[in-house]
């Protein structure tokens, strides 16, 4: 820890208080005097201001992505060995690689994840949303997460990758283990189990690449194999499976959280839901405002590659940074009355919820598209939808993926 940097002994982003309401914790911090502070509970410097986070994202030479997926707690040796033997390296995939290794994966992934492939998914997103909502038709109450927000993005991204449908539940379980490994605080006993499933997850994806190489389909894996066939040196089969490892996870929990958070914020004010149901053209603005006000990826991480000064604080080389994206969305120097959810906010889309620069979220428009289509259908079917009364929201105990685990809604008249 560096001299002159404020320290918050009590700041713990995995505490029950923080998980329940990080915005209440944020409001209680003396950010005007200390926008950068050290949190001993995690060994990270917490960066809260919009301008400081923007500076970090825009300077990949000084701020490496290497820690983006690093476990928050040291892993027991047995878990480490299982991970390494299963091909899971300390910088496991695209989002934690720096140049030039990052570009080797990002370029072909961006080419395969084209606007054309994304827009071709619209009919599947619409049909899957309808099928999932049909399953609860006529029910007075249902859980929006288990019914729609969880299965929709998972099914869509897995089908995009060409995963056979019978394997979806297994892949979902592996993704849950991955959130705990990289962004939670798993107990030593759980770490071995998680590492074992991570190795199986890696093996599964590598086998999928081989299967598609033998029998190509109309999917993104097959598109990546076309790039491999053009020049096997430019994109290897292992690299294709690494891209699938990125997409299968990034394209799933993030969007479940965004659908849940957007629906929660629209429903907590009955007039707001009614307005959106009457004017569905407001839904894209609602999604941007949810990304600013209550994003589903509230924290991302970097590590300094040299001594720097950030937010007036001198940081040494190797300082690990907790970029509090959710706090940047509430920065009053960028967003007027930041603690109000405002459907008419002119600059909501200026949020940093998808990062910036080299690693800017590859699936930003895809995640927003899925969320918009899901909410449009929900508002169309249920203009009078309400939150079920007296529910306490719970959240998965990790620092980077946030959305209500259960969101009970009522469909009938109040
Ligand atoms: C909908 C909510 C989503 C949010 C809030 C979100 C947020 C983020 C953030 C914060 C980053 C890191 C940016 C950085 O390091 O500068 C990121 C990277 C990434 N996201 Fe997303 N994401 C979302 C959805 C998706 C979807 C649907 C996909 C794919 C289907 C996706 C794929 C990726 C990939 C591949 C990267 C790594 C890009 C790179 O390293 O070059 N994301 N996302």
JSON list of N, CA and C and ligand atoms in Angstrom, two decimals, residues 57 94-95 102 106 113 157 246-247 250-251 254-255 258 291 295-297 300 302 325 353-356 358-364 366-368 370, ligand 1:
[
{"chain": "A", "resi": 57, "resn": "UNK", "atom": "N", "xyz": [-8.81, 3.15, -18.50]},
{"chain": "A", "resi": 57, "resn": "UNK", "atom": "CA", "xyz": [-9.20, 2.38, -19.69]},
{"chain": "A", "resi": 57, "resn": "UNK", "atom": "C", "xyz": [-8.45, 2.86, -20.94]},
{"chain": "A", "resi": 94, "resn": "UNK", "atom": "N", "xyz": [-9.21, -13.72, -23.39]},
{"chain": "A", "resi": 94, "resn": "UNK", "atom": "CA", "xyz": [-9.08, -12.41, -24.05]},
{"chain": "A", "resi": 94, "resn": "UNK", "atom": "C", "xyz": [-9.11, -11.20, -23.12]},
{"chain": "A", "resi": 95, "resn": "UNK", "atom": "N", "xyz": [-10.06, -11.18, -22.22]},
{"chain": "A", "resi": 95, "resn": "UNK", "atom": "CA", "xyz": [-10.30, -9.96, -21.45]},
{"chain": "A", "resi": 95, "resn": "UNK", "atom": "C", "xyz": [-9.16, -9.65, -20.47]},
{"chain": "A", "resi": 102, "resn": "UNK", "atom": "N", "xyz": [-3.70, -10.07, -26.92]},
{"chain": "A", "resi": 102, "resn": "UNK", "atom": "CA", "xyz": [-5.13, -9.76, -26.92]},
{"chain": "A", "resi": 102, "resn": "UNK", "atom": "C", "xyz": [-5.68, -9.65, -28.35]},
{"chain": "A", "resi": 106, "resn": "UNK", "atom": "N", "xyz": [-8.96, -11.06, -30.23]},
{"chain": "A", "resi": 106, "resn": "UNK", "atom": "CA", "xyz": [-10.03, -10.08, -30.40]},
{"chain": "A", "resi": 106, "resn": "UNK", "atom": "C", "xyz": [-10.42, -9.92, -31.88]},
{"chain": "A", "resi": 113, "resn": "UNK", "atom": "N", "xyz": [-18.07, -12.39, -34.71]},
{"chain": "A", "resi": 113, "resn": "UNK", "atom": "CA", "xyz": [-19.20, -11.85, -33.94]},
{"chain": "A", "resi": 113, "resn": "UNK", "atom": "C", "xyz": [-19.71, -10.59, -34.64]},
{"chain": "A", "resi": 157, "resn": "UNK", "atom": "N", "xyz": [-26.79, -17.45, -26.41]},
{"chain": "A", "resi": 157, "resn": "UNK", "atom": "CA", "xyz": [-25.34, -17.45, -26.66]},
{"chain": "A", "resi": 157, "resn": "UNK", "atom": "C", "xyz": [-24.85, -18.88, -26.92]},
{"chain": "A", "resi": 246, "resn": "UNK", "atom": "N", "xyz": [-14.45, -17.27, -23.54]},
{"chain": "A", "resi": 246, "resn": "UNK", "atom": "CA", "xyz": [-14.82, -15.87, -23.26]},
{"chain": "A", "resi": 246, "resn": "UNK", "atom": "C", "xyz": [-16.31, -15.65, -23.48]},
{"chain": "A", "resi": 247, "resn": "UNK", "atom": "N", "xyz": [-16.77, -16.03, -24.67]},
{"chain": "A", "resi": 247, "resn": "UNK", "atom": "CA", "xyz": [-18.15, -15.68, -25.04]},
{"chain": "A", "resi": 247, "resn": "UNK", "atom": "C", "xyz": [-19.19, -16.41, -24.21]},
{"chain": "A", "resi": 250, "resn": "UNK", "atom": "N", "xyz": [-19.16, -14.43, -20.82]},
{"chain": "A", "resi": 250, "resn": "UNK", "atom": "CA", "xyz": [-19.44, -12.98, -20.91]},
{"chain": "A", "resi": 250, "resn": "UNK", "atom": "C", "xyz": [-20.82, -12.72, -21.51]},
{"chain": "A", "resi": 251, "resn": "UNK", "atom": "N", "xyz": [-21.31, -13.65, -22.33]},
{"chain": "A", "resi": 251, "resn": "UNK", "atom": "CA", "xyz": [-22.57, -13.40, -23.00]},
{"chain": "A", "resi": 251, "resn": "UNK", "atom": "C", "xyz": [-23.77, -13.90, -22.24]},
{"chain": "A", "resi": 254, "resn": "UNK", "atom": "N", "xyz": [-23.93, -11.58, -17.55]},
{"chain": "A", "resi": 254, "resn": "UNK", "atom": "CA", "xyz": [-23.99, -10.13, -17.72]},
{"chain": "A", "resi": 254, "resn": "UNK", "atom": "C", "xyz": [-25.40, -9.69, -18.14]},
{"chain": "A", "resi": 255, "resn": "UNK", "atom": "N", "xyz": [-25.95, -10.43, -19.08]},
{"chain": "A", "resi": 255, "resn": "UNK", "atom": "CA", "xyz": [-27.23, -10.03, -19.66]},
{"chain": "A", "resi": 255, "resn": "UNK", "atom": "C", "xyz": [-28.39, -10.45, -18.75]},
{"chain": "A", "resi": 258, "resn": "UNK", "atom": "N", "xyz": [-28.53, -7.69, -16.44]},
{"chain": "A", "resi": 258, "resn": "UNK", "atom": "CA", "xyz": [-29.05, -6.44, -17.03]},
{"chain": "A", "resi": 258, "resn": "UNK", "atom": "C", "xyz": [-30.58, -6.51, -17.18]},
{"chain": "A", "resi": 291, "resn": "UNK", "atom": "N", "xyz": [-27.97, 0.72, -17.22]},
{"chain": "A", "resi": 291, "resn": "UNK", "atom": "CA", "xyz": [-26.52, 0.48, -17.27]},
{"chain": "A", "resi": 291, "resn": "UNK", "atom": "C", "xyz": [-25.76, 1.56, -16.48]},
{"chain": "A", "resi": 295, "resn": "UNK", "atom": "N", "xyz": [-25.75, -1.04, -12.99]},
{"chain": "A", "resi": 295, "resn": "UNK", "atom": "CA", "xyz": [-25.20, -1.91, -14.04]},
{"chain": "A", "resi": 295, "resn": "UNK", "atom": "C", "xyz": [-25.03, -3.35, -13.55]},
{"chain": "A", "resi": 296, "resn": "UNK", "atom": "N", "xyz": [-25.00, -4.27, -14.51]},
{"chain": "A", "resi": 296, "resn": "UNK", "atom": "CA", "xyz": [-24.85, -5.69, -14.14]},
{"chain": "A", "resi": 296, "resn": "UNK", "atom": "C", "xyz": [-23.38, -6.10, -14.03]},
{"chain": "A", "resi": 297, "resn": "UNK", "atom": "N", "xyz": [-22.46, -5.24, -14.45]},
{"chain": "A", "resi": 297, "resn": "UNK", "atom": "CA", "xyz": [-21.02, -5.50, -14.24]},
{"chain": "A", "resi": 297, "resn": "UNK", "atom": "C", "xyz": [-20.46, -4.29, -13.48]},
{"chain": "A", "resi": 300, "resn": "UNK", "atom": "N", "xyz": [-14.71, -3.64, -12.64]},
{"chain": "A", "resi": 300, "resn": "UNK", "atom": "CA", "xyz": [-13.75, -4.34, -13.49]},
{"chain": "A", "resi": 300, "resn": "UNK", "atom": "C", "xyz": [-12.36, -4.04, -12.96]},
{"chain": "A", "resi": 302, "resn": "UNK", "atom": "N", "xyz": [-7.85, -3.72, -13.16]},
{"chain": "A", "resi": 302, "resn": "UNK", "atom": "CA", "xyz": [-6.59, -3.50, -13.87]},
{"chain": "A", "resi": 302, "resn": "UNK", "atom": "C", "xyz": [-5.45, -3.54, -12.86]},
{"chain": "A", "resi": 325, "resn": "UNK", "atom": "N", "xyz": [-17.12, 0.69, -11.63]},
{"chain": "A", "resi": 325, "resn": "UNK", "atom": "CA", "xyz": [-17.90, 1.24, -12.74]},
{"chain": "A", "resi": 325, "resn": "UNK", "atom": "C", "xyz": [-19.25, 1.77, -12.26]},
{"chain": "A", "resi": 353, "resn": "UNK", "atom": "N", "xyz": [-20.23, 1.36, -18.47]},
{"chain": "A", "resi": 353, "resn": "UNK", "atom": "CA", "xyz": [-20.60, -0.01, -18.10]},
{"chain": "A", "resi": 353, "resn": "UNK", "atom": "C", "xyz": [-19.97, -1.07, -19.00]},
{"chain": "A", "resi": 354, "resn": "UNK", "atom": "N", "xyz": [-19.60, -0.71, -20.23]},
{"chain": "A", "resi": 354, "resn": "UNK", "atom": "CA", "xyz": [-18.98, -1.69, -21.13]},
{"chain": "A", "resi": 354, "resn": "UNK", "atom": "C", "xyz": [-17.47, -1.47, -21.26]},
{"chain": "A", "resi": 355, "resn": "UNK", "atom": "N", "xyz": [-16.88, -0.67, -20.38]},
{"chain": "A", "resi": 355, "resn": "UNK", "atom": "CA", "xyz": [-15.47, -0.36, -20.49]},
{"chain": "A", "resi": 355, "resn": "UNK", "atom": "C", "xyz": [-15.25, 0.63, -21.64]},
{"chain": "A", "resi": 356, "resn": "UNK", "atom": "N", "xyz": [-14.00, 0.73, -22.07]},
{"chain": "A", "resi": 356, "resn": "UNK", "atom": "CA", "xyz": [-13.62, 1.68, -23.13]},
{"chain": "A", "resi": 356, "resn": "UNK", "atom": "C", "xyz": [-12.35, 1.17, -23.78]},
{"chain": "A", "resi": 358, "resn": "UNK", "atom": "N", "xyz": [-9.44, -0.66, -25.99]},
{"chain": "A", "resi": 358, "resn": "UNK", "atom": "CA", "xyz": [-9.09, -1.95, -26.61]},
{"chain": "A", "resi": 358, "resn": "UNK", "atom": "C", "xyz": [-9.99, -3.11, -26.21]},
{"chain": "A", "resi": 359, "resn": "UNK", "atom": "N", "xyz": [-10.41, -3.11, -24.93]},
{"chain": "A", "resi": 359, "resn": "UNK", "atom": "CA", "xyz": [-11.20, -4.23, -24.43]},
{"chain": "A", "resi": 359, "resn": "UNK", "atom": "C", "xyz": [-12.71, -3.93, -24.43]},
{"chain": "A", "resi": 360, "resn": "UNK", "atom": "N", "xyz": [-13.10, -2.81, -25.05]},
{"chain": "A", "resi": 360, "resn": "UNK", "atom": "CA", "xyz": [-14.53, -2.43, -25.01]},
{"chain": "A", "resi": 360, "resn": "UNK", "atom": "C", "xyz": [-15.39, -3.67, -25.32]},
{"chain": "A", "resi": 361, "resn": "UNK", "atom": "N", "xyz": [-16.40, -3.85, -24.50]},
{"chain": "A", "resi": 361, "resn": "UNK", "atom": "CA", "xyz": [-17.22, -5.06, -24.56]},
{"chain": "A", "resi": 361, "resn": "UNK", "atom": "C", "xyz": [-17.61, -5.44, -25.99]},
{"chain": "A", "resi": 362, "resn": "UNK", "atom": "N", "xyz": [-17.25, -6.64, -26.36]},
{"chain": "A", "resi": 362, "resn": "UNK", "atom": "CA", "xyz": [-17.53, -7.13, -27.70]},
{"chain": "A", "resi": 362, "resn": "UNK", "atom": "C", "xyz": [-19.03, -7.39, -27.90]},
{"chain": "A", "resi": 363, "resn": "UNK", "atom": "N", "xyz": [-19.74, -7.62, -26.81]},
{"chain": "A", "resi": 363, "resn": "UNK", "atom": "CA", "xyz": [-21.15, -7.98, -26.94]},
{"chain": "A", "resi": 363, "resn": "UNK", "atom": "C", "xyz": [-22.08, -6.87, -26.50]},
{"chain": "A", "resi": 364, "resn": "UNK", "atom": "N", "xyz": [-21.59, -5.61, -26.47]},
{"chain": "A", "resi": 364, "resn": "UNK", "atom": "CA", "xyz": [-22.42, -4.53, -25.93]},
{"chain": "A", "resi": 364, "resn": "UNK", "atom": "C", "xyz": [-23.76, -4.43, -26.69]},
{"chain": "A", "resi": 366, "resn": "UNK", "atom": "N", "xyz": [-25.16, -6.61, -28.56]},
{"chain": "A", "resi": 366, "resn": "UNK", "atom": "CA", "xyz": [-25.90, -7.87, -28.46]},
{"chain": "A", "resi": 366, "resn": "UNK", "atom": "C", "xyz": [-26.65, -7.95, -27.12]},
{"chain": "A", "resi": 367, "resn": "UNK", "atom": "N", "xyz": [-25.97, -7.61, -26.02]},
{"chain": "A", "resi": 367, "resn": "UNK", "atom": "CA", "xyz": [-26.59, -7.64, -24.70]},
{"chain": "A", "resi": 367, "resn": "UNK", "atom": "C", "xyz": [-27.75, -6.66, -24.61]},
{"chain": "A", "resi": 368, "resn": "UNK", "atom": "N", "xyz": [-27.56, -5.48, -25.22]},
{"chain": "A", "resi": 368, "resn": "UNK", "atom": "CA", "xyz": [-28.64, -4.48, -25.17]},
{"chain": "A", "resi": 368, "resn": "UNK", "atom": "C", "xyz": [-29.83, -4.94, -26.03]},
{"chain": "A", "resi": 370, "resn": "UNK", "atom": "N", "xyz": [-30.78, -8.07, -26.66]},
{"chain": "A", "resi": 370, "resn": "UNK", "atom": "CA", "xyz": [-31.53, -9.11, -25.95]},
{"chain": "A", "resi": 370, "resn": "UNK", "atom": "C", "xyz": [-32.40, -8.49, -24.85]},
{"chain": "B", "resi": 1, "resn": "LIG", "atom": "C1", "xyz": [-25.22, -6.86, -21.26]},
{"chain": "B", "resi": 1, "resn": "LIG", "atom": "C2", "xyz": [-24.39, -6.57, -20.33]},
{"chain": "B", "resi": 1, "resn": "LIG", "atom": "C3", "xyz": [-22.89, -6.57, -20.47]},
{"chain": "B", "resi": 1, "resn": "LIG", "atom": "C4", "xyz": [-22.06, -5.78, -19.74]},
{"chain": "B", "resi": 1, "resn": "LIG", "atom": "C5", "xyz": [-22.47, -4.76, -18.68]},
{"chain": "B", "resi": 1, "resn": "LIG", "atom": "C6", "xyz": [-20.70, -6.09, -20.16]},
{"chain": "B", "resi": 1, "resn": "LIG", "atom": "C7", "xyz": [-19.57, -5.49, -19.66]},
{"chain": "B", "resi": 1, "resn": "LIG", "atom": "C8", "xyz": [-18.28, -5.72, -20.07]},
{"chain": "B", "resi": 1, "resn": "LIG", "atom": "C9", "xyz": [-17.10, -5.11, -19.50]},
{"chain": "B", "resi": 1, "resn": "LIG", "atom": "C10", "xyz": [-17.09, -4.11, -18.35]},
{"chain": "B", "resi": 1, "resn": "LIG", "atom": "C11", "xyz": [-16.02, -5.58, -20.18]},
{"chain": "B", "resi": 1, "resn": "LIG", "atom": "C12", "xyz": [-14.54, -5.25, -19.92]},
{"chain": "B", "resi": 1, "resn": "LIG", "atom": "C13", "xyz": [-14.14, -4.03, -20.68]},
{"chain": "B", "resi": 1, "resn": "LIG", "atom": "C14", "xyz": [-12.69, -3.63, -20.46]},
{"chain": "B", "resi": 1, "resn": "LIG", "atom": "O1", "xyz": [-11.89, -4.39, -19.91]},
{"chain": "B", "resi": 1, "resn": "LIG", "atom": "O2", "xyz": [-12.35, -2.51, -20.89]},
{"chain": "B", "resi": 1, "resn": "LIG", "atom": "C15", "xyz": [-16.52, -6.52, -21.17]},
{"chain": "B", "resi": 1, "resn": "LIG", "atom": "C16", "xyz": [-15.72, -7.22, -22.05]},
{"chain": "B", "resi": 1, "resn": "LIG", "atom": "C17", "xyz": [-16.19, -8.19, -22.88]},
{"chain": "B", "resi": 1, "resn": "LIG", "atom": "N1", "xyz": [-17.52, -8.54, -23.09]},
{"chain": "B", "resi": 1, "resn": "LIG", "atom": "FE1", "xyz": [-19.13, -7.73, -22.20]},
{"chain": "B", "resi": 1, "resn": "LIG", "atom": "N2", "xyz": [-20.74, -7.05, -21.14]},
{"chain": "B", "resi": 1, "resn": "LIG", "atom": "C18", "xyz": [-22.05, -7.38, -21.36]},
{"chain": "B", "resi": 1, "resn": "LIG", "atom": "C19", "xyz": [-22.52, -8.31, -22.29]},
{"chain": "B", "resi": 1, "resn": "LIG", "atom": "C20", "xyz": [-21.74, -9.06, -23.11]},
{"chain": "B", "resi": 1, "resn": "LIG", "atom": "C21", "xyz": [-22.22, -10.01, -24.08]},
{"chain": "B", "resi": 1, "resn": "LIG", "atom": "C22", "xyz": [-23.70, -10.30, -24.35]},
{"chain": "B", "resi": 1, "resn": "LIG", "atom": "C23", "xyz": [-21.12, -10.56, -24.68]},
{"chain": "B", "resi": 1, "resn": "LIG", "atom": "C24", "xyz": [-21.01, -11.60, -25.78]},
{"chain": "B", "resi": 1, "resn": "LIG", "atom": "C25", "xyz": [-21.94, -12.33, -26.25]},
{"chain": "B", "resi": 1, "resn": "LIG", "atom": "C26", "xyz": [-19.95, -9.94, -24.11]},
{"chain": "B", "resi": 1, "resn": "LIG", "atom": "C27", "xyz": [-18.64, -10.22, -24.46]},
{"chain": "B", "resi": 1, "resn": "LIG", "atom": "C28", "xyz": [-17.53, -9.59, -23.98]},
{"chain": "B", "resi": 1, "resn": "LIG", "atom": "C29", "xyz": [-16.18, -9.92, -24.38]},
{"chain": "B", "resi": 1, "resn": "LIG", "atom": "C30", "xyz": [-15.75, -11.02, -25.35]},
{"chain": "B", "resi": 1, "resn": "LIG", "atom": "C31", "xyz": [-15.33, -9.05, -23.69]},
{"chain": "B", "resi": 1, "resn": "LIG", "atom": "C32", "xyz": [-13.80, -9.00, -23.75]},
{"chain": "B", "resi": 1, "resn": "LIG", "atom": "C33", "xyz": [-13.38, -8.04, -24.82]},
{"chain": "B", "resi": 1, "resn": "LIG", "atom": "C34", "xyz": [-11.87, -7.87, -24.90]},
{"chain": "B", "resi": 1, "resn": "LIG", "atom": "O3", "xyz": [-11.16, -8.24, -23.98]},
{"chain": "B", "resi": 1, "resn": "LIG", "atom": "O4", "xyz": [-11.41, -7.36, -25.95]},
{"chain": "B", "resi": 1, "resn": "LIG", "atom": "N3", "xyz": [-20.35, -9.04, -23.16]},
{"chain": "B", "resi": 1, "resn": "LIG", "atom": "N4", "xyz": [-17.89, -6.57, -21.10]}
]
